[in-house]
PDB file of N, CA and C in Angstrom:
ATOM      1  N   UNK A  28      15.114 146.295  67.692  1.00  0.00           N
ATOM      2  CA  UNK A  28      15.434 146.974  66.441  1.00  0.00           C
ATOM      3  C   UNK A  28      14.631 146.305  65.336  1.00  0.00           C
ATOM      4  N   UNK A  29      13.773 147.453  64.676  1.00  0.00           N
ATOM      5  CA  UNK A  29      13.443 146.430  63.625  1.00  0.00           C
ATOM      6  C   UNK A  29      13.894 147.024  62.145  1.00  0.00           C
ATOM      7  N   UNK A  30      13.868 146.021  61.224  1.00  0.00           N
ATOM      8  CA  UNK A  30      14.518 146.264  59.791  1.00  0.00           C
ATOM      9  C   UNK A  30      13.786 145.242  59.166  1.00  0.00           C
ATOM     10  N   UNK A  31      13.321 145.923  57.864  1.00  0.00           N
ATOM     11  CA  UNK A  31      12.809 145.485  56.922  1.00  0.00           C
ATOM     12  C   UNK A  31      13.811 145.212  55.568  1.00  0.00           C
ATOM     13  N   UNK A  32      13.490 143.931  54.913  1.00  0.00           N
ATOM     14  CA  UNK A  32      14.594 143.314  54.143  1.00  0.00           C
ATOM     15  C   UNK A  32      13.347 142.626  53.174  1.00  0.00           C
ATOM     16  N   UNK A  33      13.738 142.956  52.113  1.00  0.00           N
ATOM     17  CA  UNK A  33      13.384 142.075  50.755  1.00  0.00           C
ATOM     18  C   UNK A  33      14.144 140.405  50.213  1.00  0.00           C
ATOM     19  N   UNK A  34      13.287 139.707  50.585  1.00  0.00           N
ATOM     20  CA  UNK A  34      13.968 138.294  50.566  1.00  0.00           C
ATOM     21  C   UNK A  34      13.332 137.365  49.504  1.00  0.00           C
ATOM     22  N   UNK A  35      14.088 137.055  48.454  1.00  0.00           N
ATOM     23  CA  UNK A  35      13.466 136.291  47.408  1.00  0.00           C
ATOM     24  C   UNK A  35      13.891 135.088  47.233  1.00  0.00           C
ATOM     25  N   UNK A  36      13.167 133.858  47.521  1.00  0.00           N
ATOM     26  CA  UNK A  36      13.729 132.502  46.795  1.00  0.00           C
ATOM     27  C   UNK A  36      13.494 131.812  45.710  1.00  0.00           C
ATOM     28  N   UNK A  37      14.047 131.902  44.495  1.00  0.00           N
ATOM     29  CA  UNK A  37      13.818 131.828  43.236  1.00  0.00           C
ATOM     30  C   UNK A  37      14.289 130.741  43.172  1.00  0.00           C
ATOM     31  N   UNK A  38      13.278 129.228  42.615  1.00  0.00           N
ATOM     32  CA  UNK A  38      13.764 128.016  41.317  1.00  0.00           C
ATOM     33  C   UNK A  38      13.501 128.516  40.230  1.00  0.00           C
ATOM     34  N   UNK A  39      14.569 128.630  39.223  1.00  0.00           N
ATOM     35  CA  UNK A  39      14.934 129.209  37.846  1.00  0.00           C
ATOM     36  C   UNK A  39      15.466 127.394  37.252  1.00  0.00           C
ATOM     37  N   UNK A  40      14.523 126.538  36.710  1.00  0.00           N
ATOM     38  CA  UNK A  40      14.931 125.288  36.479  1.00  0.00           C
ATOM     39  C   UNK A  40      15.407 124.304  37.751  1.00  0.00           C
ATOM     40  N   UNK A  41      16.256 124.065  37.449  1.00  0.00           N
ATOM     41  CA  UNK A  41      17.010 123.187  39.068  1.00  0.00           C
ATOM     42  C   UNK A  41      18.511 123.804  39.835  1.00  0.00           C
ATOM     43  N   UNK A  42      17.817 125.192  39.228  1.00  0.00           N
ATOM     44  CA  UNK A  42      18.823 126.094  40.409  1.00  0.00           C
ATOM     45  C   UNK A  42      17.914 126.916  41.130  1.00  0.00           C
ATOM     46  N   UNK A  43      18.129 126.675  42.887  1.00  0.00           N
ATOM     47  CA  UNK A  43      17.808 127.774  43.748  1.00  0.00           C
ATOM     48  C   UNK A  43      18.479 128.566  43.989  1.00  0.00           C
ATOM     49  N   UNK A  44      17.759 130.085  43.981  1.00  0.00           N
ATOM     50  CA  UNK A  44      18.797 131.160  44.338  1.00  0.00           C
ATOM     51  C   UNK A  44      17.948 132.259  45.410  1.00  0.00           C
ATOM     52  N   UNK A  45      19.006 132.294  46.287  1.00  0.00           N
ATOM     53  CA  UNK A  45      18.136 132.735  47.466  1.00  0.00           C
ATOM     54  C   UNK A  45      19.122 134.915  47.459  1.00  0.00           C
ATOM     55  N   UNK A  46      17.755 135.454  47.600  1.00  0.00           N
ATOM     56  CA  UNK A  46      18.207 137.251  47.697  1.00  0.00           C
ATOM     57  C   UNK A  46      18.237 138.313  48.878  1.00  0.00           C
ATOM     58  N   UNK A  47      18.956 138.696  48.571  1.00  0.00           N
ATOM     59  CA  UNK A  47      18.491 139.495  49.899  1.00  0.00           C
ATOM     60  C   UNK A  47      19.171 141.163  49.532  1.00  0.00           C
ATOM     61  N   UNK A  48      17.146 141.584  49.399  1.00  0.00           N
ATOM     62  CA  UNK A  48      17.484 143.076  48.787  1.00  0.00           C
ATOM     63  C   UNK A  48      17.894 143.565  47.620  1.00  0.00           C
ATOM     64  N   UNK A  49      17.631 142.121  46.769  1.00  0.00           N
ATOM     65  CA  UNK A  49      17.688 142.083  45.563  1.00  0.00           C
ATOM     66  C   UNK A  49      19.429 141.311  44.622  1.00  0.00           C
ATOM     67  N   UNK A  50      20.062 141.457  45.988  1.00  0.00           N
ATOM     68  CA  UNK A  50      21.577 140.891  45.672  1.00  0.00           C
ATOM     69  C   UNK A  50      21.520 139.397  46.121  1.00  0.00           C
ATOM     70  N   UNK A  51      21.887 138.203  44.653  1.00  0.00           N
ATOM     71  CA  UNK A  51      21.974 137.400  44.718  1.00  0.00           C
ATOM     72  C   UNK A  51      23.044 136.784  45.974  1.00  0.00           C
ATOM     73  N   UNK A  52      22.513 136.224  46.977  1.00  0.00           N
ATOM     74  CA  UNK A  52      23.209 135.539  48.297  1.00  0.00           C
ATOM     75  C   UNK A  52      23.993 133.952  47.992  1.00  0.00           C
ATOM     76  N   UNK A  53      23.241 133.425  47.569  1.00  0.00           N
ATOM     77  CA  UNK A  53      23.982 132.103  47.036  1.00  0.00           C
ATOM     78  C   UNK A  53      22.838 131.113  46.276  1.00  0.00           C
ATOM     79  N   UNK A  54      23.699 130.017  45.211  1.00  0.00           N
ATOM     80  CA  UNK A  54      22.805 129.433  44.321  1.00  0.00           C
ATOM     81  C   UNK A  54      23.128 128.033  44.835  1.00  0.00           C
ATOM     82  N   UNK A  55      22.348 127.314  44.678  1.00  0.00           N
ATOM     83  CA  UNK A  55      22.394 125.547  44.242  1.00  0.00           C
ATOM     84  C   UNK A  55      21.628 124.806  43.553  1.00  0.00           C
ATOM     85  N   UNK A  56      22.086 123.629  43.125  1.00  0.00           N
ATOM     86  CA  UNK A  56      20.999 122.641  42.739  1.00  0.00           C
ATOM     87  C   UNK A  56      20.196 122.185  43.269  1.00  0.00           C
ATOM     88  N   UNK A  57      18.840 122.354  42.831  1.00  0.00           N
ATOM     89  CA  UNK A  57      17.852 121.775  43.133  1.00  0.00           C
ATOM     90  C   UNK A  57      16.571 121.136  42.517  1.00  0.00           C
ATOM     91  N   UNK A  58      16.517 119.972  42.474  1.00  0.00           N
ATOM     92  CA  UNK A  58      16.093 119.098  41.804  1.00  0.00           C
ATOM     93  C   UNK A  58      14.484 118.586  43.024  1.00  0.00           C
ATOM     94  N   UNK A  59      14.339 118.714  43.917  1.00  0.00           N
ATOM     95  CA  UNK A  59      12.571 118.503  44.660  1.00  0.00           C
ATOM     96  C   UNK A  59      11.939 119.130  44.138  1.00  0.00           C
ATOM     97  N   UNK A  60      10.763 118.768  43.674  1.00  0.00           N
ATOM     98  CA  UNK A  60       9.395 118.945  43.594  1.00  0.00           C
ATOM     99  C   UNK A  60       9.025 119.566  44.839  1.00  0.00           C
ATOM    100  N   UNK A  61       8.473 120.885  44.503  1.00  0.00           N
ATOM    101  CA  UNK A  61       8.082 121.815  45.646  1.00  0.00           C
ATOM    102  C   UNK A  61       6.324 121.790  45.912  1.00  0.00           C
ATOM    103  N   UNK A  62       5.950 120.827  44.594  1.00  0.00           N
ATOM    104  CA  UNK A  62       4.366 120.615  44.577  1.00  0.00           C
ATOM    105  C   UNK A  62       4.235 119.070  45.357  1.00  0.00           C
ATOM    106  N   UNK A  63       4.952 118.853  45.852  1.00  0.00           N
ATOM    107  CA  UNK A  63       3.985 117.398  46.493  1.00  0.00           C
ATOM    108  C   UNK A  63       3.216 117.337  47.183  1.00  0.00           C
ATOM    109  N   UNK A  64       3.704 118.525  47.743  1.00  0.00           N
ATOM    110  CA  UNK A  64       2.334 118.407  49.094  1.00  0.00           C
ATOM    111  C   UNK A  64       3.001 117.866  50.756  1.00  0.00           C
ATOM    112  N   UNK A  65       3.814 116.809  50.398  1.00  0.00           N
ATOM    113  CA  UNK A  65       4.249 116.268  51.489  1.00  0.00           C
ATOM    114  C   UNK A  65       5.355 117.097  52.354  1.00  0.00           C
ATOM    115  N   UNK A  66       6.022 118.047  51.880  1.00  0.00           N
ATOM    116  CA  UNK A  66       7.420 118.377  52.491  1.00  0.00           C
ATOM    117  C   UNK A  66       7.024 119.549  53.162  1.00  0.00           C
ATOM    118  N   UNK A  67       7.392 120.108  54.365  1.00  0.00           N
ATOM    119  CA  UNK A  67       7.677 121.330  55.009  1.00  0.00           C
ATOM    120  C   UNK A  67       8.497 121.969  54.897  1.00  0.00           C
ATOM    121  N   UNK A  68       8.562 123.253  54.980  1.00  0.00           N
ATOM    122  CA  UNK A  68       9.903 123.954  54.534  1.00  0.00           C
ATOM    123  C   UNK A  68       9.749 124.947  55.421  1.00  0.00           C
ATOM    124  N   UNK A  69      10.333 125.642  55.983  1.00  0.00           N
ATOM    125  CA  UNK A  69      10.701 126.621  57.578  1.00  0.00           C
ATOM    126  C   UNK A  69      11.707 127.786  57.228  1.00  0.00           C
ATOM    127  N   UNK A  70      11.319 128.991  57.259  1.00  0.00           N
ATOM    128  CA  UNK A  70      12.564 130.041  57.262  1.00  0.00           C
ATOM    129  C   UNK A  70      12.133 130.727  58.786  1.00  0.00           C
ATOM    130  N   UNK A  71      13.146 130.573  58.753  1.00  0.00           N
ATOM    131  CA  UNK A  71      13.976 131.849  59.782  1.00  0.00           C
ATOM    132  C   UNK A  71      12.939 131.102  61.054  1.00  0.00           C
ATOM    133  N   UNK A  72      13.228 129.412  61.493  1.00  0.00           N
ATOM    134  CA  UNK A  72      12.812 129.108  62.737  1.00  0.00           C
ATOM    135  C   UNK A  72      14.007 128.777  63.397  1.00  0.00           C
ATOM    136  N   UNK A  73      13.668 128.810  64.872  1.00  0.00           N
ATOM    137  CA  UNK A  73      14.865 128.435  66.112  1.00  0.00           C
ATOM    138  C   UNK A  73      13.872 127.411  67.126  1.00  0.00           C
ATOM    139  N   UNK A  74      14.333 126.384  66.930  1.00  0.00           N
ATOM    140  CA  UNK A  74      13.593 125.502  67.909  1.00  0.00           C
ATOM    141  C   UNK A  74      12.202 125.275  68.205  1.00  0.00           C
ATOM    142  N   UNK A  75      11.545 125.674  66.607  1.00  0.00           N
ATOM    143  CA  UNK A  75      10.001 125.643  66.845  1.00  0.00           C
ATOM    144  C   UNK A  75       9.729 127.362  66.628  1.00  0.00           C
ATOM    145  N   UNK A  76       9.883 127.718  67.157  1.00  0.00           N
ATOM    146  CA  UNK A  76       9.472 129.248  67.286  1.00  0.00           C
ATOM    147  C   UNK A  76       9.650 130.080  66.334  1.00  0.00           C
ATOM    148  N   UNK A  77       9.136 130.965  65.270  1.00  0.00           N
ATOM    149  CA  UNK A  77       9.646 131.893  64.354  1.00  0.00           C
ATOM    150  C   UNK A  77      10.611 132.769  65.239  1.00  0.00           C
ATOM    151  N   UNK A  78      11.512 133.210  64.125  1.00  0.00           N
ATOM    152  CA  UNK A  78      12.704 134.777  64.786  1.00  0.00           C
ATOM    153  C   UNK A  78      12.460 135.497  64.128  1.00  0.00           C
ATOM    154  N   UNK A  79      11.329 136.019  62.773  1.00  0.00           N
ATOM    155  CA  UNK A  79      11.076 137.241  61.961  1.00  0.00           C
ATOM    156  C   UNK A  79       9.721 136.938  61.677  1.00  0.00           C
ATOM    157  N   UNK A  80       9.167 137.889  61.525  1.00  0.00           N
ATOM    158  CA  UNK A  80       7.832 138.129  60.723  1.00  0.00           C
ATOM    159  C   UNK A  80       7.602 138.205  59.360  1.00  0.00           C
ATOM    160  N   UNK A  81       6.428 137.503  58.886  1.00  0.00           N
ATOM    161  CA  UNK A  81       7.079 137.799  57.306  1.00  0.00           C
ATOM    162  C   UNK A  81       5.768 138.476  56.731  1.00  0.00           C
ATOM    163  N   UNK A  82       5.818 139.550  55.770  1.00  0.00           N
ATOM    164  CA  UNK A  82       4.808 139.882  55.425  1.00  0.00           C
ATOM    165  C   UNK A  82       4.721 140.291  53.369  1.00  0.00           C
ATOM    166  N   UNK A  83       3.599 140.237  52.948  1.00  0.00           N
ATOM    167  CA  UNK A  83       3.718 139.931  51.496  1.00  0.00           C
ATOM    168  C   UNK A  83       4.228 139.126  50.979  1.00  0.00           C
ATOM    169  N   UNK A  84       3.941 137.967  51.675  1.00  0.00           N
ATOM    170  CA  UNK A  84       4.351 136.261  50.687  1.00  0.00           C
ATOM    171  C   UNK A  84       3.676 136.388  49.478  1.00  0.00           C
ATOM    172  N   UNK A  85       4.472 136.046  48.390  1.00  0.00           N
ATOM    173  CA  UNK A  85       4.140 135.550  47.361  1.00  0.00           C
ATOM    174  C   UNK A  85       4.506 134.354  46.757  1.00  0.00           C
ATOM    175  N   UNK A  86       4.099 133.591  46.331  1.00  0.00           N
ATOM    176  CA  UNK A  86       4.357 132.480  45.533  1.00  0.00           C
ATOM    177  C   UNK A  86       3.650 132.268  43.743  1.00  0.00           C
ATOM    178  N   UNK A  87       4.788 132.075  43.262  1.00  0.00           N
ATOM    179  CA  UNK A  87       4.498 132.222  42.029  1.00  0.00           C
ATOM    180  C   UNK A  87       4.785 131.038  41.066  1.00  0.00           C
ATOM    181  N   UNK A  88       4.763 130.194  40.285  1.00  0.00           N
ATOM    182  CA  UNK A  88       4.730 129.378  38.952  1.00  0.00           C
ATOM    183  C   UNK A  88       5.144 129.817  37.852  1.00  0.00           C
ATOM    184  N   UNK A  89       6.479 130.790  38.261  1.00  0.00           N
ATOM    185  CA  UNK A  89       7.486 131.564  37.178  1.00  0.00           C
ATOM    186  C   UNK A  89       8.392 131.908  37.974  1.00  0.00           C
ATOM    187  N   UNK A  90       9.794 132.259  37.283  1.00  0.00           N
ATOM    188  CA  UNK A  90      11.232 132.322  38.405  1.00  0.00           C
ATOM    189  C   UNK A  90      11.168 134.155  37.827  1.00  0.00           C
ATOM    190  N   UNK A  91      10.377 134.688  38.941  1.00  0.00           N
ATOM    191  CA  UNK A  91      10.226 136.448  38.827  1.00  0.00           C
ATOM    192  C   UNK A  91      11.729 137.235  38.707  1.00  0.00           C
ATOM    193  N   UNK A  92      12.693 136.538  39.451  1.00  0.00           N
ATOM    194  CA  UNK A  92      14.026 136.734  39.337  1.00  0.00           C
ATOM    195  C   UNK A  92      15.150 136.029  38.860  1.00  0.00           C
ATOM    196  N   UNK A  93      15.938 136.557  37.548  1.00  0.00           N
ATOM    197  CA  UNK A  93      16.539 135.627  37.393  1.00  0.00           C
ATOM    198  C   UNK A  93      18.100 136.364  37.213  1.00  0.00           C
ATOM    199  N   UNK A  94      18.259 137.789  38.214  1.00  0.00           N
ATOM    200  CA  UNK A  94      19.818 138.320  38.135  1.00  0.00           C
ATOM    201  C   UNK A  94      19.404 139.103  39.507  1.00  0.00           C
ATOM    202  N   UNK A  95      20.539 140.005  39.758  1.00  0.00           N
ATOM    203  CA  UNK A  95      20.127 141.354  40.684  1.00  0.00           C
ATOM    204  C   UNK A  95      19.391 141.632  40.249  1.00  0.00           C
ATOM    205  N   UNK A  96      18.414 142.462  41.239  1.00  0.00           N
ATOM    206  CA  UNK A  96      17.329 143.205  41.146  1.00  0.00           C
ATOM    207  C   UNK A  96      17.069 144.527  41.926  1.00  0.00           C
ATOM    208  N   UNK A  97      16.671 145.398  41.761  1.00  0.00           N
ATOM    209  CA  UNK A  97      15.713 146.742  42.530  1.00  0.00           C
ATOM    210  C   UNK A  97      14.521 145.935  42.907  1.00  0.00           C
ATOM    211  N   UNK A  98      14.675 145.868  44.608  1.00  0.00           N
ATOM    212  CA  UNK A  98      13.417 145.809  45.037  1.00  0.00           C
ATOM    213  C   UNK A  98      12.492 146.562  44.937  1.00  0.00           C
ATOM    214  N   UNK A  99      11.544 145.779  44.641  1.00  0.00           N
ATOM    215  CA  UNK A  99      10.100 146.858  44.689  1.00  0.00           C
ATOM    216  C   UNK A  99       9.811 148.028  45.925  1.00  0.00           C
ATOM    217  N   UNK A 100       9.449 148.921  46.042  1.00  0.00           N
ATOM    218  CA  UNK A 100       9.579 150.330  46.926  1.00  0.00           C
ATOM    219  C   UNK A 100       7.813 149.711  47.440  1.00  0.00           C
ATOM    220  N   UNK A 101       7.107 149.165  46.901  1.00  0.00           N
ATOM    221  CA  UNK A 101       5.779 149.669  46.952  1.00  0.00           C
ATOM    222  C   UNK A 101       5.342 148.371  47.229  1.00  0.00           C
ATOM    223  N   UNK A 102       4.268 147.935  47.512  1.00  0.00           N
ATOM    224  CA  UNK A 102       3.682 146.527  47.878  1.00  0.00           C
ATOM    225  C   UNK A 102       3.521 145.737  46.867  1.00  0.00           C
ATOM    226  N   UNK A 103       3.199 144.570  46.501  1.00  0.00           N
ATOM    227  CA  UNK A 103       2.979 143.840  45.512  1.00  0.00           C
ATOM    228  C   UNK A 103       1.089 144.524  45.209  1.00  0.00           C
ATOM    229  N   UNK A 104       0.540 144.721  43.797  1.00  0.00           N
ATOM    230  CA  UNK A 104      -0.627 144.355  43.903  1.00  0.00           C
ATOM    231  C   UNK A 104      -1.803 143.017  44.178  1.00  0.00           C
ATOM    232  N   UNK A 105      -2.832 143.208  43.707  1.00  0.00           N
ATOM    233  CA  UNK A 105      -3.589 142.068  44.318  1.00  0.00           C
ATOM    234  C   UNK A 105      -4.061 141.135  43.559  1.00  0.00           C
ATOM    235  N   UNK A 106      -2.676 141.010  42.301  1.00  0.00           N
ATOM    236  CA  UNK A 106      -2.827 140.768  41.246  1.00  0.00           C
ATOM    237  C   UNK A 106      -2.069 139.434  40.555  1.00  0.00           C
TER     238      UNK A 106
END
């Protein structure tokens, strides 16, 4: 079965807030530096192996979300 899902992880200051489909899922504090360079970070692995595909990563240097949202219908541009 496959299903496509809009998944956003927003630092808005030293709160993470993680979405799904635009409905805020849950928040916390977070205070790491996501620029060090040194740390790995892993979604959606099981023992090494990915369990989803991910497609249209973005990463951004602004918190794009900062309530519910309407996911975008259409792709991100190349912009």
């Amino acid at each position: 079965i496959s299903q496509q899902n809009h998944v956003a992880f927003v630092r808005d200051s030293s709160v993470l807030t993680a979405y799904l489909n635009g409905v805020a899922q849950w928040s916390t504090a977070f205070a790491n530096d996501l620029g060090s360079g040194s740390t790995t970070y892993r979604l959606a692995y099981n023992n090494g192996a990915p369990t989803v595909y991910w497609d249209e990563i973005r990463v951004r240097n602004a918190a794009t979300y900062t309530s519910n949202f309407t996911p975008p219908s259409a792709p991100f541009p190349n912009s």
